[in-house]
Each structure stands twice: as C-alpha cells, then as structure tokens.
C-alpha cells in the first residue's frame, strides 16, 4: 500500500521497501518511477505464484542490519523459518498464534523471476588500522562476476556484509581484493593485508559455519592478483573466530 510502518503479521520489505531495481530514478520521470515501484509488488507476487524460484525473506530489525549481514538465520524468537512470498503451500508462515509485526527483508533483481542468492561475506585484517578500511571483493566464475564492498571499522580487524548474486556461491572459481581508501589523503599506513576471507550461502542454520580462505592476501589499489577458490555446495568450514589455515578448500 506504499506505507513504511508494519501493518501485517509479517511485512516484506523487498529491497528495503522503497526504490526497486530497474525503475527509473530521474526527476523528469517521477510519476513513472512511483508507479513502477508500487506495481513491482504485483509482479513479485505473480512471479512467486508461478513458482519459478523462491523469494525467501529474512527476519531482521532493519534494512541496514540486513545489508550489514546481521540477519543470516531463518529462526528467531517468533518465526520458525524464513517466510517466502506466495500462498501457504509455498510461502507464508504456518505458526499459531500468528506473529505480530515481524519485519522480513530480501533483495531481488530488476527483472522476472527476480530471485537472487544471498550470501554472507567476512574479512579479517592482519593488523588494526587507524582509519576505516574499505575493501572491494570480486567473485569470479566462468560466466559472470559479482562484488561486495566491506568496511572494517578503524582499530578493528573484522568486517562483514551481505552480498546478492545471480549464480550459486559454489560456482565461484577465483576472487580478487581491491583497496579503496576512505579519504583522498592516504594515511601513512601501508596497504592492508587480509589474512582471512570467509563466505557462506544464506540462510545459515545456527550450527553452520563458513568457508574460509586463510592465506595472507596483500590488498592493493590496482592490478590486484586473483586467488583460486574451491567452493563446494553443501559443505562448511571454520568461522573467523577459530579458523585454521587452509588453502581455500572446504573442510
């Protein structure tokens, strides 16, 4: 209905519930932009009824937390699973009593069938830095690529983010990392060094861990080398807190 406040048992905030991918953003086309964003809800639901792929959403307190990768599980104190858009046989939630005002979030592509894969990506720096450190991570397969930018806060070593992509994570073959300074004035520090890169497809169960590449990776601003990955579907490995060094294989 075009309102931001929660009004249902479960409220789906698709792409944050406002601007939708593929809709015009020009001032001169404001009317068409508004109609496009509003009508996208109809197209999402039609696509869900056709059941070409599942539009699964994740319970989360805000869109900001969702994008930051803080809502990766399908269970919380209210919902027993991640709800999907559609009728009860392929979506919704079957629980009594019904929840009240649960917000769920998901990202979509710009065209039908709209489904995207969601993954959690984490990095760990070898040393703390005095400034925020922004690192662009590019994942490559034979036919496509996708990327995510992760900011490690100053004087911390861990950073994480949600990434959405059109291909399964297990099709990734290699990865490159690029360093983007937050300001024009470069600090006196050397370029960052990553000693841990982790990724996992969503949703994650509470007991699941992440695939981690733990070799030392100097992150440069340009001409960064690529690193081979050996992702495998359905396998897991240690999370950043207790990961042992590997060469990019599942264990």
Tab-separated table of C-alpha atoms in Angstrom:
chain	number	residue	atom	x	y	z
A	1	UNK	CA	0.000	0.000	0.000
A	2	UNK	CA	3.012	2.306	-0.070
A	3	UNK	CA	3.418	2.795	3.669
A	4	UNK	CA	6.587	2.140	5.654
A	5	UNK	CA	5.169	1.131	9.035
A	6	UNK	CA	4.445	-2.569	9.683
A	7	UNK	CA	0.738	-3.418	9.392
A	8	UNK	CA	0.641	-7.193	8.919
A	9	UNK	CA	1.594	-10.311	10.835
A	10	UNK	CA	4.646	-10.402	8.541
A	11	UNK	CA	5.740	-7.393	6.483
A	12	UNK	CA	8.003	-7.999	3.486
A	13	UNK	CA	10.365	-5.088	2.806
A	14	UNK	CA	11.621	-6.025	-0.656
A	15	UNK	CA	14.852	-4.160	-1.450
A	16	UNK	CA	14.219	-2.112	1.673
A	17	UNK	CA	10.583	-1.402	0.752
A	18	UNK	CA	11.235	1.735	-1.285
A	19	UNK	CA	13.235	2.119	-4.518
A	20	UNK	CA	13.105	-1.008	-6.666
A	21	UNK	CA	15.868	-2.078	-9.086
A	22	UNK	CA	15.052	-1.430	-12.718
A	23	UNK	CA	12.695	1.508	-12.022
A	24	UNK	CA	13.645	4.988	-13.349
A	25	UNK	CA	15.310	7.400	-10.929
A	26	UNK	CA	15.120	10.623	-12.986
A	27	UNK	CA	13.203	13.643	-11.699
A	28	UNK	CA	11.526	14.086	-15.082
A	29	UNK	CA	10.040	10.585	-14.816
A	30	UNK	CA	8.894	10.873	-11.189
A	31	UNK	CA	5.363	9.677	-11.947
A	32	UNK	CA	6.532	6.638	-13.923
A	33	UNK	CA	9.088	5.906	-11.196
A	34	UNK	CA	6.416	5.914	-8.496
A	35	UNK	CA	4.105	3.652	-10.492
A	36	UNK	CA	6.984	1.290	-11.287
A	37	UNK	CA	7.976	0.923	-7.622
A	38	UNK	CA	4.403	0.357	-6.468
A	39	UNK	CA	3.495	-2.058	-9.258
A	40	UNK	CA	6.601	-4.138	-8.643
A	41	UNK	CA	4.802	-5.721	-5.661
A	42	UNK	CA	2.250	-7.187	-8.069
A	43	UNK	CA	4.980	-8.586	-10.306
A	44	UNK	CA	6.796	-10.094	-7.307
A	45	UNK	CA	3.649	-11.894	-6.234
A	46	UNK	CA	2.816	-13.148	-9.735
A	47	UNK	CA	6.362	-14.474	-10.056
A	48	UNK	CA	6.018	-16.234	-6.698
A	49	UNK	CA	2.761	-17.876	-7.804
A	50	UNK	CA	4.433	-19.144	-10.945
A	51	UNK	CA	6.950	-20.758	-8.564
A	52	UNK	CA	9.914	-20.382	-10.907
A	53	UNK	CA	12.111	-19.741	-7.864
A	54	UNK	CA	11.621	-18.972	-4.210
A	55	UNK	CA	11.550	-15.377	-2.921
A	56	UNK	CA	12.734	-16.060	0.628
A	57	UNK	CA	12.959	-13.248	3.168
A	58	UNK	CA	14.995	-12.936	6.368
A	59	UNK	CA	13.691	-11.705	9.742
A	60	UNK	CA	15.602	-8.574	10.743
A	61	UNK	CA	15.140	-5.428	12.793
A	62	UNK	CA	16.076	-3.061	9.949
A	63	UNK	CA	17.205	-2.911	6.332
A	64	UNK	CA	20.541	-1.513	7.489
A	65	UNK	CA	21.182	-4.570	9.659
A	66	UNK	CA	20.081	-6.821	6.802
A	67	UNK	CA	22.604	-5.272	4.398
A	68	UNK	CA	25.294	-5.469	7.073
A	69	UNK	CA	24.873	-9.253	7.220
A	70	UNK	CA	23.500	-9.320	10.771
A	71	UNK	CA	20.406	-11.367	9.881
A	72	UNK	CA	21.554	-14.623	8.307
A	73	UNK	CA	19.461	-17.227	10.136
A	74	UNK	CA	15.901	-18.312	9.444
A	75	UNK	CA	14.865	-18.634	13.057
A	76	UNK	CA	14.289	-16.128	15.817
A	77	UNK	CA	12.103	-15.947	18.901
A	78	UNK	CA	8.929	-15.660	16.769
A	79	UNK	CA	9.361	-17.302	13.361
A	80	UNK	CA	10.315	-20.983	12.996
A	81	UNK	CA	11.623	-20.454	9.445
A	82	UNK	CA	12.238	-17.856	6.770
A	83	UNK	CA	8.939	-16.980	5.066
A	84	UNK	CA	8.626	-16.881	1.295
A	85	UNK	CA	6.343	-14.682	-0.774
A	86	UNK	CA	3.360	-16.656	-2.062
A	87	UNK	CA	0.498	-18.840	-0.945
A	88	UNK	CA	0.686	-21.055	2.138
A	89	UNK	CA	1.759	-24.112	0.155
A	90	UNK	CA	4.943	-22.365	-0.983
A	91	UNK	CA	5.279	-19.350	1.305
A	92	UNK	CA	3.837	-17.505	4.233
A	93	UNK	CA	4.234	-18.925	7.705
A	94	UNK	CA	2.376	-21.680	9.490
A	95	UNK	CA	2.528	-20.929	13.191
A	96	UNK	CA	-0.014	-20.386	15.955
A	97	UNK	CA	-0.539	-17.896	17.363
A	98	UNK	CA	0.333	-15.703	14.400
A	99	UNK	CA	3.238	-13.288	14.993
A	100	UNK	CA	2.690	-9.562	15.272
A	101	UNK	CA	4.546	-7.059	13.116
A	102	UNK	CA	7.544	-9.161	12.135
A	103	UNK	CA	9.740	-7.405	9.560
A	104	UNK	CA	11.458	-9.537	6.922
A	105	UNK	CA	13.829	-8.380	4.168
A	106	UNK	CA	15.081	-9.683	0.840
A	107	UNK	CA	16.817	-8.375	-2.285
A	108	UNK	CA	15.723	-9.018	-5.861
A	109	UNK	CA	16.974	-8.477	-9.399
A	110	UNK	CA	15.486	-5.934	-11.798
A	111	UNK	CA	13.504	-8.424	-13.901
A	112	UNK	CA	11.486	-11.630	-13.566
A	113	UNK	CA	11.815	-14.087	-11.953
A	114	UNK	CA	13.535	-11.591	-9.566
A	115	UNK	CA	15.280	-14.223	-7.414
A	116	UNK	CA	18.804	-13.670	-6.151
A	117	UNK	CA	21.124	-15.716	-3.992
A	118	UNK	CA	22.067	-14.138	-0.663
A	119	UNK	CA	25.444	-14.776	0.970
A	120	UNK	CA	27.385	-13.544	3.983
A	121	UNK	CA	30.993	-12.412	3.420
A	122	UNK	CA	33.559	-11.619	6.137
A	123	UNK	CA	37.133	-10.385	6.080
A	124	UNK	CA	39.790	-10.114	8.769
A	125	UNK	CA	42.763	-7.770	8.603
A	126	UNK	CA	46.162	-8.909	9.740
A	127	UNK	CA	46.591	-5.705	11.792
A	128	UNK	CA	44.365	-2.979	13.197
A	129	UNK	CA	44.429	0.335	11.327
A	130	UNK	CA	43.865	3.917	12.459
A	131	UNK	CA	41.275	4.599	9.726
A	132	UNK	CA	38.255	2.770	8.358
A	133	UNK	CA	39.378	0.301	5.687
A	134	UNK	CA	37.152	-0.255	2.643
A	135	UNK	CA	37.870	-3.406	0.619
A	136	UNK	CA	36.120	-4.417	-2.599
A	137	UNK	CA	35.853	-8.189	-3.049
A	138	UNK	CA	35.140	-9.529	-6.537
A	139	UNK	CA	33.985	-13.114	-7.044
A	140	UNK	CA	34.532	-14.609	-10.484
A	141	UNK	CA	33.072	-17.600	-12.313
A	142	UNK	CA	33.344	-18.656	-15.944
A	143	UNK	CA	30.266	-16.694	-16.998
A	144	UNK	CA	29.737	-13.876	-14.506
A	145	UNK	CA	31.060	-11.883	-11.591
A	146	UNK	CA	29.690	-10.149	-8.528
A	147	UNK	CA	31.249	-7.927	-5.909
A	148	UNK	CA	30.760	-6.523	-2.424
A	149	UNK	CA	32.451	-3.688	-0.534
A	150	UNK	CA	33.232	-4.313	3.125
A	151	UNK	CA	34.336	-1.630	5.556
A	152	UNK	CA	36.433	-2.684	8.522
A	153	UNK	CA	35.987	-0.014	11.237
A	154	UNK	CA	39.101	1.752	12.473
A	155	UNK	CA	41.048	-0.035	15.209
A	156	UNK	CA	39.145	-3.255	14.455
A	157	UNK	CA	40.089	-6.242	12.335
A	158	UNK	CA	36.754	-7.818	11.336
A	159	UNK	CA	34.233	-6.610	8.763
A	160	UNK	CA	31.240	-8.253	7.113
A	161	UNK	CA	28.420	-7.616	4.643
A	162	UNK	CA	25.563	-9.214	2.771
A	163	UNK	CA	26.112	-9.841	-0.930
A	164	UNK	CA	23.491	-10.798	-3.516
A	165	UNK	CA	24.258	-12.589	-6.762
A	166	UNK	CA	22.605	-14.405	-9.652
A	167	UNK	CA	24.735	-17.568	-9.552
A	168	UNK	CA	25.245	-20.065	-6.701
A	169	UNK	CA	28.205	-19.346	-4.478
A	170	UNK	CA	29.642	-22.771	-5.254
A	171	UNK	CA	30.247	-21.723	-8.878
A	172	UNK	CA	32.835	-19.138	-7.803
A	173	UNK	CA	36.313	-20.038	-9.057
A	174	UNK	CA	38.514	-17.123	-8.009
A	175	UNK	CA	38.473	-13.886	-6.069
A	176	UNK	CA	40.231	-10.507	-6.221
A	177	UNK	CA	40.505	-7.882	-3.473
A	178	UNK	CA	40.916	-4.131	-4.067
A	179	UNK	CA	41.672	-1.419	-1.527
A	180	UNK	CA	39.643	1.809	-1.651
A	181	UNK	CA	40.868	4.487	0.788
A	182	UNK	CA	38.053	6.335	2.542
A	183	UNK	CA	39.646	9.749	2.002
A	184	UNK	CA	41.823	11.473	-0.595
A	185	UNK	CA	44.563	11.835	1.979
A	186	UNK	CA	46.167	8.435	2.297
A	187	UNK	CA	47.334	7.585	5.774
A	188	UNK	CA	50.934	6.727	6.489
A	189	UNK	CA	49.922	3.111	6.881
A	190	UNK	CA	50.801	0.583	4.240
A	191	UNK	CA	48.081	-1.059	2.163
A	192	UNK	CA	46.014	-3.505	4.252
A	193	UNK	CA	46.725	-7.215	4.429
A	194	UNK	CA	43.845	-9.682	4.719
A	195	UNK	CA	44.577	-12.973	6.440
A	196	UNK	CA	41.030	-14.347	6.413
A	197	UNK	CA	38.223	-14.273	3.838
A	198	UNK	CA	35.024	-16.161	4.625
A	199	UNK	CA	31.745	-16.699	2.778
A	200	UNK	CA	28.585	-18.740	3.267
A	201	UNK	CA	25.314	-19.029	1.330
A	202	UNK	CA	22.155	-17.988	3.167
A	203	UNK	CA	20.156	-18.971	5.029
A	204	UNK	CA	22.564	-20.341	7.622
A	205	UNK	CA	21.445	-22.615	10.390
A	206	UNK	CA	22.632	-21.758	13.893
A	207	UNK	CA	25.088	-24.679	13.802
A	208	UNK	CA	26.538	-23.890	10.371
A	209	UNK	CA	29.926	-22.335	9.832
A	210	UNK	CA	31.593	-20.607	6.903
A	211	UNK	CA	34.034	-21.450	4.139
A	212	UNK	CA	37.275	-19.602	4.845
A	213	UNK	CA	40.333	-18.779	2.756
A	214	UNK	CA	43.111	-18.036	5.247
A	215	UNK	CA	46.190	-17.303	3.204
A	216	UNK	CA	47.872	-13.916	3.509
A	217	UNK	CA	46.499	-11.540	0.858
A	218	UNK	CA	48.074	-8.085	0.370
A	219	UNK	CA	45.256	-5.796	-0.813
A	220	UNK	CA	46.312	-3.229	-3.420
A	221	UNK	CA	44.541	-0.365	-5.126
A	222	UNK	CA	45.045	-1.714	-8.650
A	223	UNK	CA	46.439	-4.719	-10.502
A	224	UNK	CA	45.488	-6.955	-7.604
A	225	UNK	CA	46.201	-10.656	-8.276
A	226	UNK	CA	43.403	-13.206	-8.214
A	227	UNK	CA	43.219	-16.144	-5.834
A	228	UNK	CA	41.759	-19.526	-6.639
A	229	UNK	CA	38.840	-20.812	-4.618
A	230	UNK	CA	37.481	-24.337	-4.305
A	231	UNK	CA	33.922	-23.738	-3.145
A	232	UNK	CA	31.698	-26.791	-2.904
A	233	UNK	CA	27.954	-26.852	-2.440
A	234	UNK	CA	26.680	-28.054	0.895
A	235	UNK	CA	29.999	-28.019	2.800
A	236	UNK	CA	31.194	-25.820	5.633
A	237	UNK	CA	34.347	-24.929	7.480
A	238	UNK	CA	35.529	-22.907	10.449
A	239	UNK	CA	34.312	-19.339	11.160
A	240	UNK	CA	36.710	-16.399	11.631
A	241	UNK	CA	36.986	-16.833	15.392
A	242	UNK	CA	38.503	-20.322	15.287
A	243	UNK	CA	39.534	-20.915	11.682
A	244	UNK	CA	42.629	-22.939	10.936
A	245	UNK	CA	44.768	-22.049	7.957
A	246	UNK	CA	43.637	-23.639	4.696
A	247	UNK	CA	44.331	-23.076	1.017
A	248	UNK	CA	40.770	-22.333	0.015
A	249	UNK	CA	39.239	-25.785	0.296
A	250	UNK	CA	36.198	-26.958	2.190
A	251	UNK	CA	36.858	-28.949	5.341
